[in-house]
Amino acid sequence: MTKGTMFAVDLEPGSSLNNHTGTWRTETPRYRTLTPPCEHGCASEEPVREWLSALQLGTDQGAHDAWNLMVSVNPLPATMGRICYASCESACNRTQLGGSISIREIEGILGEHALREGWALPAPRPSTQRNVAVIGSGPCGISAMYQLHQAGHNVTLFESQNKLGGTLSRSISENRLPQWILHGEINRIVSAGVTVRMHNTIRHISNVMDQFDGFIWATGASMCMAIVDGETIWRQPVHIGGRQRRTSTLSIGRGRAAALALTSYLASTSTPVRAHEPMAAQEPVPAPTQGTSNTTEQTPSLLPLPSLSHTVDEPAILAQFDLLNHWYYEPAENQLLPNTPPRSGLTPAEFIDGQIPRDLVREALRCMSCGSCFECDNCYAVCPDNAIVKVPGGYVINEDYCKGCGICVEECPSGAIELIALQR
């Protein structure tokens, strides 16, 4: 070895930033977002993890953002917060560390608060000039009606009875589901610009086919279809793995899926828009009679049109409990009522002067953000090569310095980083 040459590797004097990893690394970390068990367990596929994260801010804006995320999928949060069977809670990873999060309870409390405060639904997208009809006003039909209206279509809802809501209105006791809550949420959608035809039974779509560009047939739990020109373009699955119970949550999910399928189909065709001929005078929709307002001065926000990702039968990669680093999560007791079967009434969490109840925020903070980065800075702090760079909204890997040691993967609390093999 000649004088002045270091053993094995030549390192020039100066900054160590000049010393790159090179090509000997065989693996590299990658950030990922997995499906949380709560969302996978929800038949309507609500973004539970995301709205809990918004609520954790403990601000009115955070609560409003959480509610907007709820209604992007489920337009009846106050209703479902009282009657849902809470399969999301059964799947919650927190069950093993102090008990599952009271997801249903939070949704019901926040949904009822939104009703009382007169919060406006997000503004629909620009008009498509398409006329569509929804037949049936149960949870499936209400869900489809809402999603079609949000997509910018002109929506007409047909109901053969004298009251909207289907089984929600006729088969659930007032004690368990007060009518002012149900009809308050339904009326909020209708008053945004939906045409309602009460006492109007549609037995054959052919009778009104020339008046509409598409239909959602939602006359029962097992009868949800999207139809265009007499052809069925979407039909609910005969069986859904592990979800055999026909619940209102499942109906809301099916109504949304049918509406998204119809919207996607109409967007891909140039079918002439049919003239919308009035059929009968519109009857008033039952309005809420207690604790809520039909008017608001708030300016609604515009949410993007939901994608069709949930309608594609692709296996979800779940953020299971064993993918989390449990050391970072201490057992924490439930801050609201213990999880119970559907019950009458909610936790008496009061919004005093518009402030979010502390218990509600504490309960939201128990969420472990399973499978999603929540910017805790662990990876940034433990990387021995300073190869993780903070950027707005998260982190990036500087592969010039990353050795692929995997420490960031091991120390990620939520399982949001994985090691992948490099292809040579």
PDB file of C-alpha atoms in Angstrom, residues 125-334:
ATOM      1  CA  ARG A 125     -69.456  19.380  -9.100  1.00  0.00           C
ATOM      2  CA  PRO A 126     -70.478  21.482 -12.113  1.00  0.00           C
ATOM      3  CA  SER A 127     -73.660  20.334 -13.828  1.00  0.00           C
ATOM      4  CA  THR A 128     -73.335  17.494 -16.331  1.00  0.00           C
ATOM      5  CA  GLN A 129     -76.802  18.246 -17.761  1.00  0.00           C
ATOM      6  CA  ARG A 130     -77.613  14.575 -17.278  1.00  0.00           C
ATOM      7  CA  ASN A 131     -81.007  13.574 -15.884  1.00  0.00           C
ATOM      8  CA  VAL A 132     -80.943  10.498 -13.675  1.00  0.00           C
ATOM      9  CA  ALA A 133     -83.551   8.823 -11.511  1.00  0.00           C
ATOM     10  CA  VAL A 134     -83.336   6.906  -8.252  1.00  0.00           C
ATOM     11  CA  ILE A 135     -86.191   4.551  -7.458  1.00  0.00           C
ATOM     12  CA  GLY A 136     -86.569   3.897  -3.741  1.00  0.00           C
ATOM     13  CA  SER A 137     -85.620   6.099  -0.796  1.00  0.00           C
ATOM     14  CA  GLY A 138     -84.171   3.602   1.653  1.00  0.00           C
ATOM     15  CA  PRO A 139     -80.517   3.896   2.723  1.00  0.00           C
ATOM     16  CA  CYS A 140     -79.364   2.536  -0.651  1.00  0.00           C
ATOM     17  CA  GLY A 141     -81.467   5.010  -2.609  1.00  0.00           C
ATOM     18  CA  ILE A 142     -80.569   7.967  -0.379  1.00  0.00           C
ATOM     19  CA  SER A 143     -76.877   7.141  -0.757  1.00  0.00           C
ATOM     20  CA  ALA A 144     -77.165   6.858  -4.550  1.00  0.00           C
ATOM     21  CA  MET A 145     -79.206  10.066  -4.733  1.00  0.00           C
ATOM     22  CA  TYR A 146     -76.539  11.962  -2.802  1.00  0.00           C
ATOM     23  CA  GLN A 147     -73.585  10.658  -4.819  1.00  0.00           C
ATOM     24  CA  LEU A 148     -75.327  11.364  -8.134  1.00  0.00           C
ATOM     25  CA  HIS A 149     -76.181  14.897  -7.052  1.00  0.00           C
ATOM     26  CA  GLN A 150     -72.593  15.482  -5.901  1.00  0.00           C
ATOM     27  CA  ALA A 151     -71.418  14.307  -9.326  1.00  0.00           C
ATOM     28  CA  GLY A 152     -73.394  17.155 -10.942  1.00  0.00           C
ATOM     29  CA  HIS A 153     -76.387  15.245 -12.307  1.00  0.00           C
ATOM     30  CA  ASN A 154     -80.026  16.356 -12.184  1.00  0.00           C
ATOM     31  CA  VAL A 155     -81.533  13.799  -9.804  1.00  0.00           C
ATOM     32  CA  THR A 156     -85.175  12.774  -9.393  1.00  0.00           C
ATOM     33  CA  LEU A 157     -86.079  10.478  -6.498  1.00  0.00           C
ATOM     34  CA  PHE A 158     -89.210   8.315  -6.750  1.00  0.00           C
ATOM     35  CA  GLU A 159     -90.854   7.014  -3.570  1.00  0.00           C
ATOM     36  CA  SER A 160     -94.127   5.082  -3.429  1.00  0.00           C
ATOM     37  CA  GLN A 161     -94.784   5.818   0.254  1.00  0.00           C
ATOM     38  CA  ASN A 162     -95.681   9.058   2.021  1.00  0.00           C
ATOM     39  CA  LYS A 163     -92.343   9.347   3.799  1.00  0.00           C
ATOM     40  CA  LEU A 164     -88.707   9.096   2.736  1.00  0.00           C
ATOM     41  CA  GLY A 165     -86.235   6.767   4.404  1.00  0.00           C
ATOM     42  CA  GLY A 166     -87.574   3.296   3.643  1.00  0.00           C
ATOM     43  CA  THR A 167     -87.031   0.873   6.505  1.00  0.00           C
ATOM     44  CA  LEU A 168     -85.104   3.533   8.418  1.00  0.00           C
ATOM     45  CA  SER A 169     -88.314   5.527   8.671  1.00  0.00           C
ATOM     46  CA  ARG A 170     -90.788   2.678   9.127  1.00  0.00           C
ATOM     47  CA  SER A 171     -89.022  -0.030  11.106  1.00  0.00           C
ATOM     48  CA  ILE A 172     -86.823   1.630  13.752  1.00  0.00           C
ATOM     49  CA  SER A 173     -88.207   2.993  16.986  1.00  0.00           C
ATOM     50  CA  GLU A 174     -88.211   6.701  17.763  1.00  0.00           C
ATOM     51  CA  ASN A 175     -86.179   5.984  20.868  1.00  0.00           C
ATOM     52  CA  ARG A 176     -83.378   4.407  18.910  1.00  0.00           C
ATOM     53  CA  LEU A 177     -83.533   6.715  15.884  1.00  0.00           C
ATOM     54  CA  PRO A 178     -85.400  10.001  16.398  1.00  0.00           C
ATOM     55  CA  GLN A 179     -87.175  11.000  13.202  1.00  0.00           C
ATOM     56  CA  TRP A 180     -85.879  14.565  13.341  1.00  0.00           C
ATOM     57  CA  ILE A 181     -82.349  13.200  12.933  1.00  0.00           C
ATOM     58  CA  LEU A 182     -83.182  10.901  10.014  1.00  0.00           C
ATOM     59  CA  HIS A 183     -85.314  13.402   8.129  1.00  0.00           C
ATOM     60  CA  GLY A 184     -82.976  16.239   9.000  1.00  0.00           C
ATOM     61  CA  GLU A 185     -80.157  14.451   7.176  1.00  0.00           C
ATOM     62  CA  ILE A 186     -82.373  13.426   4.256  1.00  0.00           C
ATOM     63  CA  ASN A 187     -83.832  16.927   3.906  1.00  0.00           C
ATOM     64  CA  ARG A 188     -80.336  18.397   3.881  1.00  0.00           C
ATOM     65  CA  ILE A 189     -79.623  16.427   0.693  1.00  0.00           C
ATOM     66  CA  VAL A 190     -82.981  17.076  -0.943  1.00  0.00           C
ATOM     67  CA  SER A 191     -82.875  20.806  -0.256  1.00  0.00           C
ATOM     68  CA  ALA A 192     -79.550  21.007  -2.094  1.00  0.00           C
ATOM     69  CA  GLY A 193     -81.444  20.507  -5.361  1.00  0.00           C
ATOM     70  CA  VAL A 194     -82.968  17.022  -5.696  1.00  0.00           C
ATOM     71  CA  THR A 195     -86.461  16.571  -7.161  1.00  0.00           C
ATOM     72  CA  VAL A 196     -88.669  14.234  -5.112  1.00  0.00           C
ATOM     73  CA  ARG A 197     -91.785  12.436  -6.381  1.00  0.00           C
ATOM     74  CA  MET A 198     -93.749  11.057  -3.428  1.00  0.00           C
ATOM     75  CA  HIS A 199     -96.624   8.561  -3.801  1.00  0.00           C
ATOM     76  CA  ASN A 200     -95.149   7.610  -7.162  1.00  0.00           C
ATOM     77  CA  THR A 201     -94.653   3.911  -7.798  1.00  0.00           C
ATOM     78  CA  ILE A 202     -92.412   2.906 -10.704  1.00  0.00           C
ATOM     79  CA  ARG A 203     -93.082  -0.739 -11.512  1.00  0.00           C
ATOM     80  CA  HIS A 204     -91.445  -0.752 -14.932  1.00  0.00           C
ATOM     81  CA  ILE A 205     -88.523   1.476 -15.867  1.00  0.00           C
ATOM     82  CA  SER A 206     -89.679   1.330 -19.469  1.00  0.00           C
ATOM     83  CA  ASN A 207     -92.543   3.636 -18.482  1.00  0.00           C
ATOM     84  CA  VAL A 208     -90.140   6.527 -17.797  1.00  0.00           C
ATOM     85  CA  MET A 209     -87.020   5.422 -19.680  1.00  0.00           C
ATOM     86  CA  ASP A 210     -87.276   8.155 -22.301  1.00  0.00           C
ATOM     87  CA  GLN A 211     -87.091  10.852 -19.613  1.00  0.00           C
ATOM     88  CA  PHE A 212     -83.774   9.905 -17.994  1.00  0.00           C
ATOM     89  CA  ASP A 213     -80.214   9.091 -19.005  1.00  0.00           C
ATOM     90  CA  GLY A 214     -79.813   6.490 -16.293  1.00  0.00           C
ATOM     91  CA  PHE A 215     -81.462   4.874 -13.287  1.00  0.00           C
ATOM     92  CA  ILE A 216     -80.574   3.471  -9.903  1.00  0.00           C
ATOM     93  CA  TRP A 217     -83.050   0.772  -8.887  1.00  0.00           C
ATOM     94  CA  ALA A 218     -82.913   0.715  -5.074  1.00  0.00           C
ATOM     95  CA  THR A 219     -86.142  -0.888  -3.926  1.00  0.00           C
ATOM     96  CA  GLY A 220     -84.684  -3.221  -1.311  1.00  0.00           C
ATOM     97  CA  ALA A 221     -81.570  -4.596   0.359  1.00  0.00           C
ATOM     98  CA  SER A 222     -81.015  -7.163  -2.395  1.00  0.00           C
ATOM     99  CA  MET A 223     -82.230  -5.077  -5.341  1.00  0.00           C
ATOM    100  CA  CYS A 224     -79.631  -2.433  -6.171  1.00  0.00           C
ATOM    101  CA  MET A 225     -78.811  -1.912  -9.837  1.00  0.00           C
ATOM    102  CA  ALA A 226     -77.554   0.808 -12.180  1.00  0.00           C
ATOM    103  CA  ILE A 227     -79.429   0.795 -15.487  1.00  0.00           C
ATOM    104  CA  VAL A 228     -78.971   2.652 -18.785  1.00  0.00           C
ATOM    105  CA  ASP A 229     -81.313   2.162 -21.755  1.00  0.00           C
ATOM    106  CA  GLY A 230     -82.750  -0.960 -20.181  1.00  0.00           C
ATOM    107  CA  GLU A 231     -79.318  -2.563 -19.757  1.00  0.00           C
ATOM    108  CA  THR A 232     -77.871  -3.295 -16.315  1.00  0.00           C
ATOM    109  CA  ILE A 233     -74.395  -1.778 -16.105  1.00  0.00           C
ATOM    110  CA  TRP A 234     -73.840  -2.548 -12.409  1.00  0.00           C
ATOM    111  CA  ARG A 235     -75.485  -5.059 -10.116  1.00  0.00           C
ATOM    112  CA  GLN A 236     -74.702  -5.624  -6.478  1.00  0.00           C
ATOM    113  CA  PRO A 237     -72.699  -8.788  -5.794  1.00  0.00           C
ATOM    114  CA  VAL A 238     -74.699 -11.813  -4.790  1.00  0.00           C
ATOM    115  CA  HIS A 239     -72.225 -12.507  -2.002  1.00  0.00           C
ATOM    116  CA  ILE A 240     -69.674 -10.260  -0.307  1.00  0.00           C
ATOM    117  CA  GLY A 241     -67.033 -12.105   1.669  1.00  0.00           C
ATOM    118  CA  GLY A 242     -67.718 -11.949   5.383  1.00  0.00           C
ATOM    119  CA  ARG A 243     -70.589  -9.464   5.040  1.00  0.00           C
ATOM    120  CA  GLN A 244     -73.678 -11.609   4.947  1.00  0.00           C
ATOM    121  CA  ARG A 245     -75.846  -9.450   7.203  1.00  0.00           C
ATOM    122  CA  ARG A 246     -77.950  -6.984   5.217  1.00  0.00           C
ATOM    123  CA  THR A 247     -77.442  -3.757   7.107  1.00  0.00           C
ATOM    124  CA  SER A 248     -78.076  -0.097   6.399  1.00  0.00           C
ATOM    125  CA  THR A 249     -74.299   0.391   6.279  1.00  0.00           C
ATOM    126  CA  LEU A 250     -74.036  -2.190   3.515  1.00  0.00           C
ATOM    127  CA  SER A 251     -76.939  -0.573   1.654  1.00  0.00           C
ATOM    128  CA  ILE A 252     -75.224   2.829   1.787  1.00  0.00           C
ATOM    129  CA  GLY A 253     -72.079   1.282   0.332  1.00  0.00           C
ATOM    130  CA  ARG A 254     -74.025  -0.413  -2.451  1.00  0.00           C
ATOM    131  CA  GLY A 255     -75.911   2.748  -3.309  1.00  0.00           C
ATOM    132  CA  ARG A 256     -72.636   4.623  -3.591  1.00  0.00           C
ATOM    133  CA  ALA A 257     -71.078   1.920  -5.755  1.00  0.00           C
ATOM    134  CA  ALA A 258     -74.073   1.936  -8.105  1.00  0.00           C
ATOM    135  CA  ALA A 259     -73.987   5.734  -8.371  1.00  0.00           C
ATOM    136  CA  LEU A 260     -70.259   5.803  -9.109  1.00  0.00           C
ATOM    137  CA  ALA A 261     -70.700   3.119 -11.771  1.00  0.00           C
ATOM    138  CA  LEU A 262     -73.507   5.102 -13.417  1.00  0.00           C
ATOM    139  CA  THR A 263     -71.514   8.343 -13.274  1.00  0.00           C
ATOM    140  CA  SER A 264     -68.479   6.655 -14.812  1.00  0.00           C
ATOM    141  CA  TYR A 265     -70.610   5.151 -17.589  1.00  0.00           C
ATOM    142  CA  LEU A 266     -72.318   8.449 -18.433  1.00  0.00           C
ATOM    143  CA  ALA A 267     -68.971  10.253 -18.476  1.00  0.00           C
ATOM    144  CA  SER A 268     -67.655   7.802 -21.058  1.00  0.00           C
ATOM    145  CA  THR A 269     -70.596   8.115 -23.467  1.00  0.00           C
ATOM    146  CA  SER A 270     -72.004  10.881 -25.642  1.00  0.00           C
ATOM    147  CA  THR A 271     -75.617   9.812 -25.358  1.00  0.00           C
ATOM    148  CA  PRO A 272     -77.935  12.779 -26.025  1.00  0.00           C
ATOM    149  CA  VAL A 273     -79.430  14.243 -22.884  1.00  0.00           C
ATOM    150  CA  ARG A 274     -83.092  13.410 -22.585  1.00  0.00           C
ATOM    151  CA  ALA A 275     -85.605  16.127 -21.897  1.00  0.00           C
ATOM    152  CA  HIS A 276     -86.835  16.069 -18.324  1.00  0.00           C
ATOM    153  CA  GLU A 277     -90.622  16.289 -18.415  1.00  0.00           C
ATOM    154  CA  PRO A 278     -92.401  17.170 -15.163  1.00  0.00           C
ATOM    155  CA  MET A 279     -94.610  14.346 -13.933  1.00  0.00           C
ATOM    156  CA  ALA A 280     -96.420  15.791 -10.962  1.00  0.00           C
ATOM    157  CA  ALA A 281     -96.183  18.544  -8.428  1.00  0.00           C
ATOM    158  CA  GLN A 282     -93.381  17.945  -5.953  1.00  0.00           C
ATOM    159  CA  GLU A 283     -94.577  17.240  -2.454  1.00  0.00           C
ATOM    160  CA  PRO A 284     -92.798  18.690   0.556  1.00  0.00           C
ATOM    161  CA  VAL A 285     -90.222  16.472   2.209  1.00  0.00           C
ATOM    162  CA  PRO A 286     -90.676  15.874   5.952  1.00  0.00           C
ATOM    163  CA  ALA A 287     -88.467  18.396   7.675  1.00  0.00           C
ATOM    164  CA  PRO A 288     -86.658  18.068  10.999  1.00  0.00           C
ATOM    165  CA  THR A 289     -88.728  19.300  13.920  1.00  0.00           C
ATOM    166  CA  GLN A 290     -86.205  19.436  16.729  1.00  0.00           C
ATOM    167  CA  GLY A 291     -82.750  20.780  17.373  1.00  0.00           C
ATOM    168  CA  THR A 292     -81.724  21.551  13.813  1.00  0.00           C
ATOM    169  CA  SER A 293     -81.784  24.297  11.232  1.00  0.00           C
ATOM    170  CA  ASN A 294     -82.495  24.089   7.518  1.00  0.00           C
ATOM    171  CA  THR A 295     -80.553  27.234   6.721  1.00  0.00           C
ATOM    172  CA  THR A 296     -76.885  28.078   6.873  1.00  0.00           C
ATOM    173  CA  GLU A 297     -74.730  31.017   5.900  1.00  0.00           C
ATOM    174  CA  GLN A 298     -71.632  28.880   5.492  1.00  0.00           C
ATOM    175  CA  THR A 299     -70.049  28.558   2.077  1.00  0.00           C
ATOM    176  CA  PRO A 300     -69.809  24.859   1.191  1.00  0.00           C
ATOM    177  CA  SER A 301     -66.486  23.497   0.036  1.00  0.00           C
ATOM    178  CA  LEU A 302     -65.949  21.558  -3.175  1.00  0.00           C
ATOM    179  CA  LEU A 303     -64.774  17.982  -2.734  1.00  0.00           C
ATOM    180  CA  PRO A 304     -63.329  15.934  -5.590  1.00  0.00           C
ATOM    181  CA  LEU A 305     -65.538  13.320  -7.178  1.00  0.00           C
ATOM    182  CA  PRO A 306     -64.925  10.005  -5.401  1.00  0.00           C
ATOM    183  CA  SER A 307     -62.968   7.532  -7.474  1.00  0.00           C
ATOM    184  CA  LEU A 308     -64.189   4.123  -8.531  1.00  0.00           C
ATOM    185  CA  SER A 309     -61.437   2.421  -6.556  1.00  0.00           C
ATOM    186  CA  HIS A 310     -63.873   0.954  -4.051  1.00  0.00           C
ATOM    187  CA  THR A 311     -65.979  -0.661  -6.779  1.00  0.00           C
ATOM    188  CA  VAL A 312     -63.091  -2.726  -8.132  1.00  0.00           C
ATOM    189  CA  ASP A 313     -62.695  -6.142  -6.602  1.00  0.00           C
ATOM    190  CA  GLU A 314     -59.026  -5.892  -5.653  1.00  0.00           C
ATOM    191  CA  PRO A 315     -57.599  -7.456  -2.504  1.00  0.00           C
ATOM    192  CA  ALA A 316     -56.706  -4.851   0.102  1.00  0.00           C
ATOM    193  CA  ILE A 317     -53.384  -5.026   1.956  1.00  0.00           C
ATOM    194  CA  LEU A 318     -54.398  -4.613   5.576  1.00  0.00           C
ATOM    195  CA  ALA A 319     -52.398  -2.913   8.301  1.00  0.00           C
ATOM    196  CA  GLN A 320     -52.773  -5.799  10.716  1.00  0.00           C
ATOM    197  CA  PHE A 321     -51.783  -5.541  14.367  1.00  0.00           C
ATOM    198  CA  ASP A 322     -48.523  -7.473  13.903  1.00  0.00           C
ATOM    199  CA  LEU A 323     -47.298  -4.893  11.339  1.00  0.00           C
ATOM    200  CA  LEU A 324     -47.329  -2.134  13.961  1.00  0.00           C
ATOM    201  CA  ASN A 325     -44.543  -1.339  16.410  1.00  0.00           C
ATOM    202  CA  HIS A 326     -46.518  -1.873  19.621  1.00  0.00           C
ATOM    203  CA  TRP A 327     -43.809  -0.372  21.818  1.00  0.00           C
ATOM    204  CA  TYR A 328     -44.881   3.118  20.771  1.00  0.00           C
ATOM    205  CA  TYR A 329     -48.531   2.618  21.732  1.00  0.00           C
ATOM    206  CA  GLU A 330     -49.452   2.460  25.390  1.00  0.00           C
ATOM    207  CA  PRO A 331     -52.735   0.847  26.412  1.00  0.00           C
ATOM    208  CA  ALA A 332     -55.315   3.630  26.757  1.00  0.00           C
ATOM    209  CA  GLU A 333     -58.822   3.219  28.078  1.00  0.00           C
ATOM    210  CA  ASN A 334     -61.837   4.171  26.020  1.00  0.00           C
TER     211      ASN A 334
END
